[in-house]
Coordinates of C-alpha atoms in Angstrom, one line a residue:
Chain A
X675 CA -13.8 -49.4 21.3
X676 CA -15.5 -46.0 21.7
X677 CA -18.9 -45.5 20.4
X678 CA -18.4 -41.7 20.0
X679 CA -15.4 -39.7 19.3
X680 CA -14.7 -36.2 20.3
X681 CA -16.3 -33.4 18.3
X682 CA -14.0 -31.0 16.4
X683 CA -14.7 -28.3 19.0
X684 CA -13.6 -30.6 21.8
X685 CA -10.6 -31.9 19.8
X686 CA -9.5 -28.3 19.2
X687 CA -9.9 -27.5 22.9
X688 CA -7.7 -30.4 23.9
X689 CA -5.1 -29.6 21.2
X690 CA -4.9 -26.1 22.7
X691 CA -4.3 -27.4 26.2
X692 CA -7.9 -27.1 27.3
X693 CA -10.9 -29.5 27.4
X694 CA -12.5 -31.2 30.3
X695 CA -10.9 -34.1 32.2
X696 CA -13.2 -36.7 30.7
X697 CA -12.3 -35.5 27.2
X698 CA -8.6 -35.6 27.9
X699 CA -9.0 -39.1 29.3
X700 CA -10.9 -40.1 26.3
X701 CA -8.0 -39.0 24.1
X702 CA -5.6 -41.1 26.1
X703 CA -7.6 -44.2 25.6
X704 CA -8.9 -43.6 22.1
X705 CA -6.4 -44.2 19.3
X706 CA -8.3 -42.4 16.6
X707 CA -8.9 -39.3 18.7
X708 CA -5.3 -39.4 20.0
X709 CA -4.0 -39.5 16.3
X710 CA -6.2 -36.5 15.5
X711 CA -5.0 -34.5 18.5
X712 CA -1.3 -35.4 17.7
X713 CA -1.7 -34.5 14.0
X714 CA -3.3 -31.1 14.8
X715 CA -0.7 -30.3 17.5
X716 CA 2.1 -31.1 15.1
X717 CA 0.5 -28.9 12.3
X718 CA 0.0 -26.0 14.8
X719 CA 3.6 -26.4 16.1
X720 CA 4.9 -26.1 12.5
X721 CA 2.7 -23.1 11.8
X722 CA 3.6 -21.4 15.0
X723 CA 7.3 -21.9 14.4
X724 CA 7.4 -19.5 11.5
X725 CA 8.6 -16.0 12.5
X726 CA 8.1 -12.7 11.0
X727 CA 11.5 -11.4 10.0
X728 CA 12.5 -8.5 12.2
X729 CA 12.9 -5.4 10.1
X730 CA 15.8 -2.9 10.5
X731 CA 15.6 -1.1 13.8
X732 CA 15.4 2.1 11.7
X733 CA 12.2 0.9 10.1
X734 CA 10.0 1.6 13.1
X735 CA 11.1 5.2 13.0
X736 CA 10.5 5.4 9.3
X737 CA 7.0 3.9 9.6
X738 CA 6.0 6.4 12.3
X739 CA 7.3 9.2 10.2
X740 CA 5.5 7.9 7.1
X741 CA 2.2 7.7 9.0
X742 CA 2.6 11.1 10.6
X743 CA 3.4 12.6 7.2
X744 CA 0.4 11.0 5.5
X745 CA -1.9 12.3 8.1
X746 CA -0.4 15.8 7.9
X747 CA -0.7 15.6 4.1
X748 CA -4.3 14.6 4.4
X749 CA -5.1 17.5 6.8
X750 CA -3.4 20.1 4.7
X751 CA -5.9 22.5 3.2
X752 CA -7.1 21.6 -0.2
X753 CA -6.2 25.0 -1.5
X754 CA -2.6 24.8 -0.3
X755 CA -2.4 21.3 -2.0
X756 CA -3.5 22.8 -5.2
X757 CA -0.9 25.6 -5.3
X758 CA 2.1 23.9 -3.6
X759 CA 4.7 22.8 -6.2
X760 CA 3.2 24.5 -9.2
X761 CA 5.8 26.8 -10.8
X762 CA 4.7 30.2 -11.7
X763 CA 5.9 29.9 -15.2
X764 CA 3.3 27.3 -15.8
X765 CA 0.5 29.7 -15.1
X766 CA 0.5 31.0 -18.7
X767 CA 0.9 27.7 -20.4
X768 CA -2.8 27.5 -21.2
X769 CA -2.5 30.6 -23.3
X770 CA 0.5 29.1 -25.1
X771 CA -1.4 25.9 -25.7
X772 CA -4.3 27.7 -27.2
X773 CA -2.1 29.8 -29.3
X774 CA -0.2 26.7 -30.5
X775 CA -3.4 24.9 -31.4
X776 CA -4.8 27.8 -33.3
X777 CA -1.6 28.5 -35.1
X778 CA -1.2 24.9 -36.3
X779 CA -4.9 24.9 -37.3
X780 CA -4.3 28.0 -39.4
X781 CA -1.2 26.7 -40.9
X782 CA -2.8 23.5 -42.0
X783 CA -6.0 24.9 -43.4
X784 CA -4.6 28.1 -44.8
X785 CA -5.2 28.5 -48.6
X786 CA -2.9 30.9 -50.5
X787 CA -4.5 33.9 -52.1
X788 CA -2.7 33.4 -55.4
X789 CA -2.5 29.9 -56.8
X790 CA -1.4 31.1 -60.2
X791 CA 2.3 31.2 -59.5
X792 CA 3.1 27.7 -58.7
X793 CA 6.8 26.7 -58.5
X794 CA 8.8 23.6 -57.9
X795 CA 11.3 25.0 -55.4
X796 CA 12.5 22.8 -52.5
X797 CA 10.9 23.3 -49.1
X798 CA 12.6 26.2 -47.3
X799 CA 14.1 25.7 -44.0
X800 CA 12.5 26.9 -40.7
X801 CA 14.2 30.3 -40.6
X802 CA 13.1 31.1 -44.2
X803 CA 9.5 29.9 -43.4
X804 CA 9.2 32.3 -40.5
X805 CA 10.6 35.1 -42.6
X806 CA 7.9 34.3 -45.2
X807 CA 5.2 34.8 -42.6
X808 CA 6.1 38.4 -42.1
X809 CA 6.1 38.9 -45.8
X810 CA 2.8 37.4 -46.3
X811 CA 1.4 39.8 -43.7
X812 CA 2.9 42.7 -45.6
X813 CA 1.0 41.4 -48.7
X814 CA -2.2 41.5 -46.9
X815 CA -2.7 37.7 -46.4
X816 CA -5.3 37.4 -43.6
X817 CA -4.1 33.9 -42.4
X818 CA -0.5 35.0 -41.7
X819 CA -1.8 38.3 -40.2
X820 CA -3.9 36.3 -37.7
X821 CA -0.7 34.4 -36.8
X822 CA 1.2 37.5 -36.2
X823 CA -1.5 39.0 -34.2
X824 CA -1.4 35.9 -32.0
X825 CA 2.2 36.5 -31.4
X826 CA 1.5 40.1 -30.3
X827 CA -1.3 39.1 -28.0
X828 CA 0.6 36.3 -26.4
X829 CA 3.2 37.1 -23.9
X830 CA 6.6 37.4 -25.4
X831 CA 7.9 34.7 -23.1
X832 CA 5.1 32.3 -23.8
X833 CA 5.5 32.9 -27.6
X834 CA 9.2 32.3 -27.2
X835 CA 8.4 28.9 -25.5
X836 CA 6.0 28.1 -28.3
X837 CA 8.5 28.8 -31.0
X838 CA 11.6 27.8 -29.2
X839 CA 10.2 24.5 -27.9
X840 CA 9.3 23.2 -31.2
X841 CA 11.4 25.3 -33.6
X842 CA 13.8 22.6 -35.0
X843 CA 11.9 21.1 -37.9
X844 CA 8.6 22.7 -37.0
X845 CA 8.2 24.4 -40.4
X846 CA 9.0 21.2 -42.2
X847 CA 6.5 19.2 -40.2
X848 CA 3.9 22.0 -40.8
X849 CA 4.5 21.8 -44.5
X850 CA 4.3 18.1 -44.5
X851 CA 0.9 18.4 -43.1
X852 CA -0.3 20.4 -46.1
X853 CA -1.7 18.9 -49.2
X854 CA 0.5 18.9 -52.4
X855 CA -1.5 21.8 -53.8
X856 CA -1.2 23.8 -50.7
X857 CA 2.5 23.2 -50.4
X858 CA 3.1 24.2 -53.9
X859 CA 1.1 27.4 -53.5
X860 CA 3.1 28.2 -50.4
X861 CA 6.4 27.6 -52.2
X862 CA 5.2 29.9 -55.0
X863 CA 4.5 32.7 -52.6
X864 CA 8.0 32.2 -51.0
X865 CA 9.5 32.3 -54.5
X866 CA 7.9 35.6 -55.2
X867 CA 8.9 37.0 -52.0
X868 CA 12.5 36.0 -52.4
X869 CA 12.7 37.6 -55.8
X870 CA 11.7 40.9 -54.5
X871 CA 14.6 43.3 -53.8
X872 CA 15.4 43.7 -50.2
X873 CA 14.3 47.0 -48.8
Chain B
X596 CA 17.7 -11.8 16.5
X597 CA 14.7 -10.9 18.6
X598 CA 11.8 -13.2 18.2
X599 CA 9.2 -11.2 16.5
X600 CA 6.4 -13.7 16.7
X601 CA 5.0 -15.5 19.7
X602 CA 4.9 -13.3 22.8
X603 CA 6.5 -10.3 21.2
X604 CA 3.6 -10.4 18.8
X605 CA 1.0 -10.1 21.6
X606 CA -1.0 -6.9 21.0
X607 CA -0.5 -4.3 23.7
X608 CA -3.7 -3.3 25.5
X609 CA -5.7 -6.1 24.1
X610 CA -8.1 -6.7 26.8
X611 CA -10.7 -4.0 27.2
X612 CA -10.3 -4.1 31.0
X613 CA -6.7 -3.3 30.7
X614 CA -7.2 -0.7 28.2
X615 CA -9.4 1.2 30.4
X616 CA -6.7 1.5 33.1
X617 CA -3.7 3.8 33.1
X618 CA -0.5 2.0 32.2
X619 CA -2.5 -0.3 30.1
X620 CA -1.7 -0.5 26.4
X621 CA 1.8 -1.6 27.1
X622 CA 2.8 -5.0 25.7
X623 CA 6.0 -6.9 26.1
X624 CA 7.5 -4.9 23.2
X625 CA 8.3 -1.5 24.6
X626 CA 8.1 0.3 21.3
X627 CA 6.7 3.4 22.9
X628 CA 10.0 3.9 24.8
X629 CA 11.4 5.1 21.5
X630 CA 10.0 8.4 20.4
X631 CA 11.1 8.1 16.9
X632 CA 11.6 11.8 16.5
X633 CA 7.9 12.2 17.0
X634 CA 7.1 15.0 19.4
X635 CA 4.9 13.8 22.2
X636 CA 3.7 15.9 25.0
X637 CA 5.1 14.9 28.4
X638 CA 2.7 12.8 30.4
X639 CA 0.9 11.2 27.4
X640 CA 3.0 8.1 27.6
X641 CA 1.3 7.1 30.8
X642 CA -2.2 7.4 29.4
X643 CA -4.2 4.4 28.3
X644 CA -5.3 4.0 24.7
X645 CA -8.9 5.1 25.3
X646 CA -7.6 8.4 26.9
X647 CA -5.2 8.9 24.1
X648 CA -8.0 8.4 21.6
X649 CA -10.0 11.1 23.4
X650 CA -6.9 13.4 23.3
X651 CA -6.7 13.0 19.6
X652 CA -10.3 13.8 19.2
X653 CA -9.8 17.0 21.2
X654 CA -7.2 18.1 18.8
X655 CA -3.9 16.7 20.2
X656 CA -2.5 15.0 17.2
X657 CA 0.6 13.9 19.1
X658 CA -1.5 11.5 21.0
X659 CA -2.1 9.5 17.9
X660 CA 1.7 9.4 17.3
X661 CA 1.9 7.7 20.6
X662 CA -0.8 5.2 19.6
X663 CA 1.2 4.5 16.5
X664 CA 4.3 3.8 18.5
X665 CA 2.4 1.4 20.8
X666 CA 0.7 -0.7 18.1
X667 CA 2.9 -0.4 15.0
X668 CA 4.7 -3.6 15.6
X669 CA 1.6 -5.6 16.0
X670 CA -0.1 -4.1 12.9
X671 CA 3.0 -4.6 10.9
X672 CA 3.2 -8.3 12.0
X673 CA -0.5 -8.9 11.0
X674 CA 0.1 -7.3 7.7
X675 CA 3.3 -9.3 7.2
X676 CA 1.5 -12.5 8.0
X677 CA -1.1 -11.8 5.3
X678 CA 1.2 -10.4 2.6
X679 CA 4.4 -12.4 3.2
X680 CA 6.7 -9.6 2.3
X681 CA 8.1 -6.5 4.0
X682 CA 7.2 -3.9 1.3
X683 CA 3.4 -4.7 1.2
X684 CA 3.4 -5.1 5.0
X685 CA 4.9 -1.7 5.4
X686 CA 2.5 -0.1 3.0
X687 CA -0.5 -1.7 4.5
X688 CA 0.6 -0.8 8.0
X689 CA 0.6 2.9 6.9
X690 CA -2.7 2.4 5.4
X691 CA -4.2 0.8 8.5
X692 CA -3.1 3.7 10.8
X693 CA -4.4 6.3 8.3
X694 CA -7.7 4.5 8.2
X695 CA -7.7 4.4 12.0
X696 CA -7.1 8.1 12.2
X697 CA -9.8 8.9 9.7
X698 CA -12.3 6.6 11.6
X699 CA -11.4 7.6 15.0
X700 CA -14.8 9.2 15.6
X701 CA -16.4 5.8 15.0
X702 CA -14.4 4.2 17.8
X703 CA -16.8 3.9 20.7
X704 CA -14.5 2.4 23.2
X705 CA -16.7 -0.6 23.8
X706 CA -13.9 -2.8 22.7
X707 CA -10.1 -2.4 23.2
X708 CA -8.5 0.0 20.8
X709 CA -6.3 -2.8 19.8
X710 CA -9.2 -5.0 18.8
X711 CA -10.6 -2.2 16.8
X712 CA -7.2 -1.7 15.1
X713 CA -7.0 -5.4 14.5
X714 CA -10.3 -5.2 12.7
X715 CA -9.1 -2.4 10.5
X716 CA -5.8 -4.3 9.8
X717 CA -7.5 -7.6 8.9
X718 CA -10.1 -5.8 6.7
X719 CA -7.3 -3.9 5.0
X720 CA -5.3 -7.1 4.4
X721 CA -8.2 -9.0 3.2
X722 CA -9.2 -6.2 0.8
X723 CA -5.7 -6.1 -0.5
X724 CA -5.2 -9.8 -0.8
X725 CA -8.5 -10.3 -2.6
X726 CA -7.5 -11.7 -6.0
X727 CA -3.9 -11.1 -5.2
X728 CA -1.4 -13.8 -4.6
X729 CA 0.9 -13.0 -1.7
X730 CA 4.4 -12.2 -2.9
X731 CA 6.7 -13.7 -0.4
X732 CA 10.1 -12.2 0.1
X733 CA 12.9 -14.0 -1.5
X734 CA 13.9 -17.0 0.7
X735 CA 17.0 -16.0 2.6
X736 CA 17.9 -18.5 5.3
X737 CA 20.3 -16.0 6.9
X738 CA 17.5 -13.5 7.3
X739 CA 14.7 -15.8 8.3
X740 CA 16.4 -18.0 10.7
X741 CA 18.9 -17.4 13.4
X742 CA 21.8 -19.5 12.2
X743 CA 24.1 -18.6 15.0
X744 CA 23.4 -21.7 17.1
X745 CA 22.1 -24.2 14.6
X746 CA 23.9 -26.1 11.9
X747 CA 23.5 -24.9 8.4
X748 CA 21.5 -27.9 7.3
X749 CA 19.1 -27.6 10.1
X750 CA 18.7 -23.9 9.4
X751 CA 18.1 -24.6 5.7
X752 CA 15.4 -27.2 6.6
X753 CA 13.7 -24.7 8.9
X754 CA 13.8 -22.1 6.3
X755 CA 12.2 -24.4 3.8
X756 CA 9.6 -25.4 6.2
X757 CA 8.8 -21.8 7.0
X758 CA 8.3 -21.1 3.3
X759 CA 6.0 -24.1 3.0
X760 CA 3.9 -22.9 5.9
X761 CA 3.7 -19.5 4.5
X762 CA 2.6 -20.8 1.2
X763 CA 0.0 -23.1 2.9
X764 CA -1.4 -20.3 5.0
X765 CA -1.7 -18.1 1.9
X766 CA -3.8 -20.8 0.2
X767 CA -6.4 -20.8 3.0
X768 CA -9.8 -19.2 2.5
X769 CA -9.8 -15.7 3.7
X770 CA -11.6 -16.2 7.0
X771 CA -9.6 -19.3 7.8
X772 CA -6.4 -17.4 7.1
X773 CA -7.3 -14.5 9.3
X774 CA -8.4 -16.9 12.1
X775 CA -5.1 -18.8 12.0
X776 CA -3.0 -15.6 11.9
X777 CA -4.9 -14.0 14.8
X778 CA -5.1 -17.2 16.9
X779 CA -1.7 -18.8 16.3
X780 CA 0.6 -15.8 15.8
X781 CA -1.2 -13.2 18.0
X782 CA -2.7 -15.5 20.7
X783 CA -6.0 -13.8 20.5
X784 CA -8.8 -15.7 22.3
X785 CA -11.7 -17.1 20.0
X786 CA -14.0 -14.5 21.5
X787 CA -11.7 -11.7 20.5
X788 CA -11.3 -13.1 17.0
X789 CA -15.0 -13.2 16.7
X790 CA -15.2 -9.5 17.5
X791 CA -12.4 -8.7 15.0
X792 CA -14.0 -10.7 12.2
X793 CA -17.5 -9.9 13.0
X794 CA -18.4 -13.6 13.5
X795 CA -19.8 -15.8 16.2
X796 CA -17.4 -17.7 18.5
X797 CA -18.8 -20.9 17.1
X798 CA -17.9 -19.9 13.6
X799 CA -14.4 -18.9 14.7
X800 CA -13.8 -22.3 16.3
X801 CA -15.1 -24.1 13.2
X802 CA -13.0 -21.9 11.0
X803 CA -10.0 -22.6 13.1
X804 CA -10.5 -26.3 13.1
X805 CA -10.9 -26.5 9.3
X806 CA -7.9 -24.1 8.8
X807 CA -5.7 -26.5 10.8
X808 CA -7.0 -29.5 9.0
X809 CA -6.4 -27.7 5.6
X810 CA -2.9 -26.7 6.7
X811 CA -2.2 -30.3 7.6
X812 CA -3.3 -31.5 4.2
X813 CA -1.4 -28.6 2.3
X814 CA 1.8 -29.3 4.3
X815 CA 1.4 -32.9 3.7
X816 CA 1.0 -32.3 -0.1
X817 CA 4.0 -30.0 -0.1
X818 CA 6.2 -32.6 1.6
X819 CA 5.2 -35.2 -1.0

């Protein structure tokens, strides 16, 4: 019977192959400490036995390349980072975006000058709608005139993107955004325009 | 299959006394013999880690490439031990070296470069694993165990045991987990672990003892 057993620090030292001679002798004679040491050794052996799977031999090359690249990327001048990969055509997109926003706002809020000629015609298709814009300008309508001026101000290519990108169904969607009264007024204007003899 | 753990996992240039000498920084795994397509200046291979660090600081980026080649396996293995899967270990390894490069000015050379790198790796792993359950790779006995010389049932049993051990290690508290990984898999002395973790040697020993006890309990539970 042993009055005192080994402390955890000494137990650990013995488990790892160290410890003083008296401590190792104690373990040989003390059942409890020996059981502790055996259990800790078995656990450590089981843990130690687990290997890290060896990655592909190519992985090490790849890892080095990734690290080298990430450092190079980080060291690249910020100005270069800003410009690299930005297509030139995107530089004018802000103008197109502003033009689009303004155009849609005008189309939605535009009030026809003459509300007396309401009609019940069906909604014209997109092509007819764009034709009506030019007509309205000829009639002195300031809203449509503003739109056309925008088209002149914007670069031809940008305007083409604006129109070409959303053209299918654009007029229909814009008309759907109008109130019933606004839509009816617009149709009336179109009807008047279409009745005029072509020049 | 080459045994990736055990001796092969020993960090090159671990002891500060060795790191200060030429030819130091070379572990049993001669990763640096492969140049990996990374251009390194002739002669750099024979420099010790601290001299390479000085070279990087003086603008020779290729010296850092060589440090990566020397230490990438050990960094990867630490990361794998923490994460339990290749993808995360790979990403974390990259992050560790990037952090090391950024913080190279803070490396004073009082400890081995490897110890400093261990510290970065452990911190990165602990940060990543905080609140994240390790996602172990899908158990594949053919991949995890060399089945060429062992019977299939033995291989399967070893593979299952390995999975249980990984799960048990993953359940340990952070410092206990780090201590077990550094002590058992990387053979770091307690004093070295204390430097890596910023703890006292006594705390490391206590952590290790409790970790092994906890592992014994967890593995027992898993068996039952």
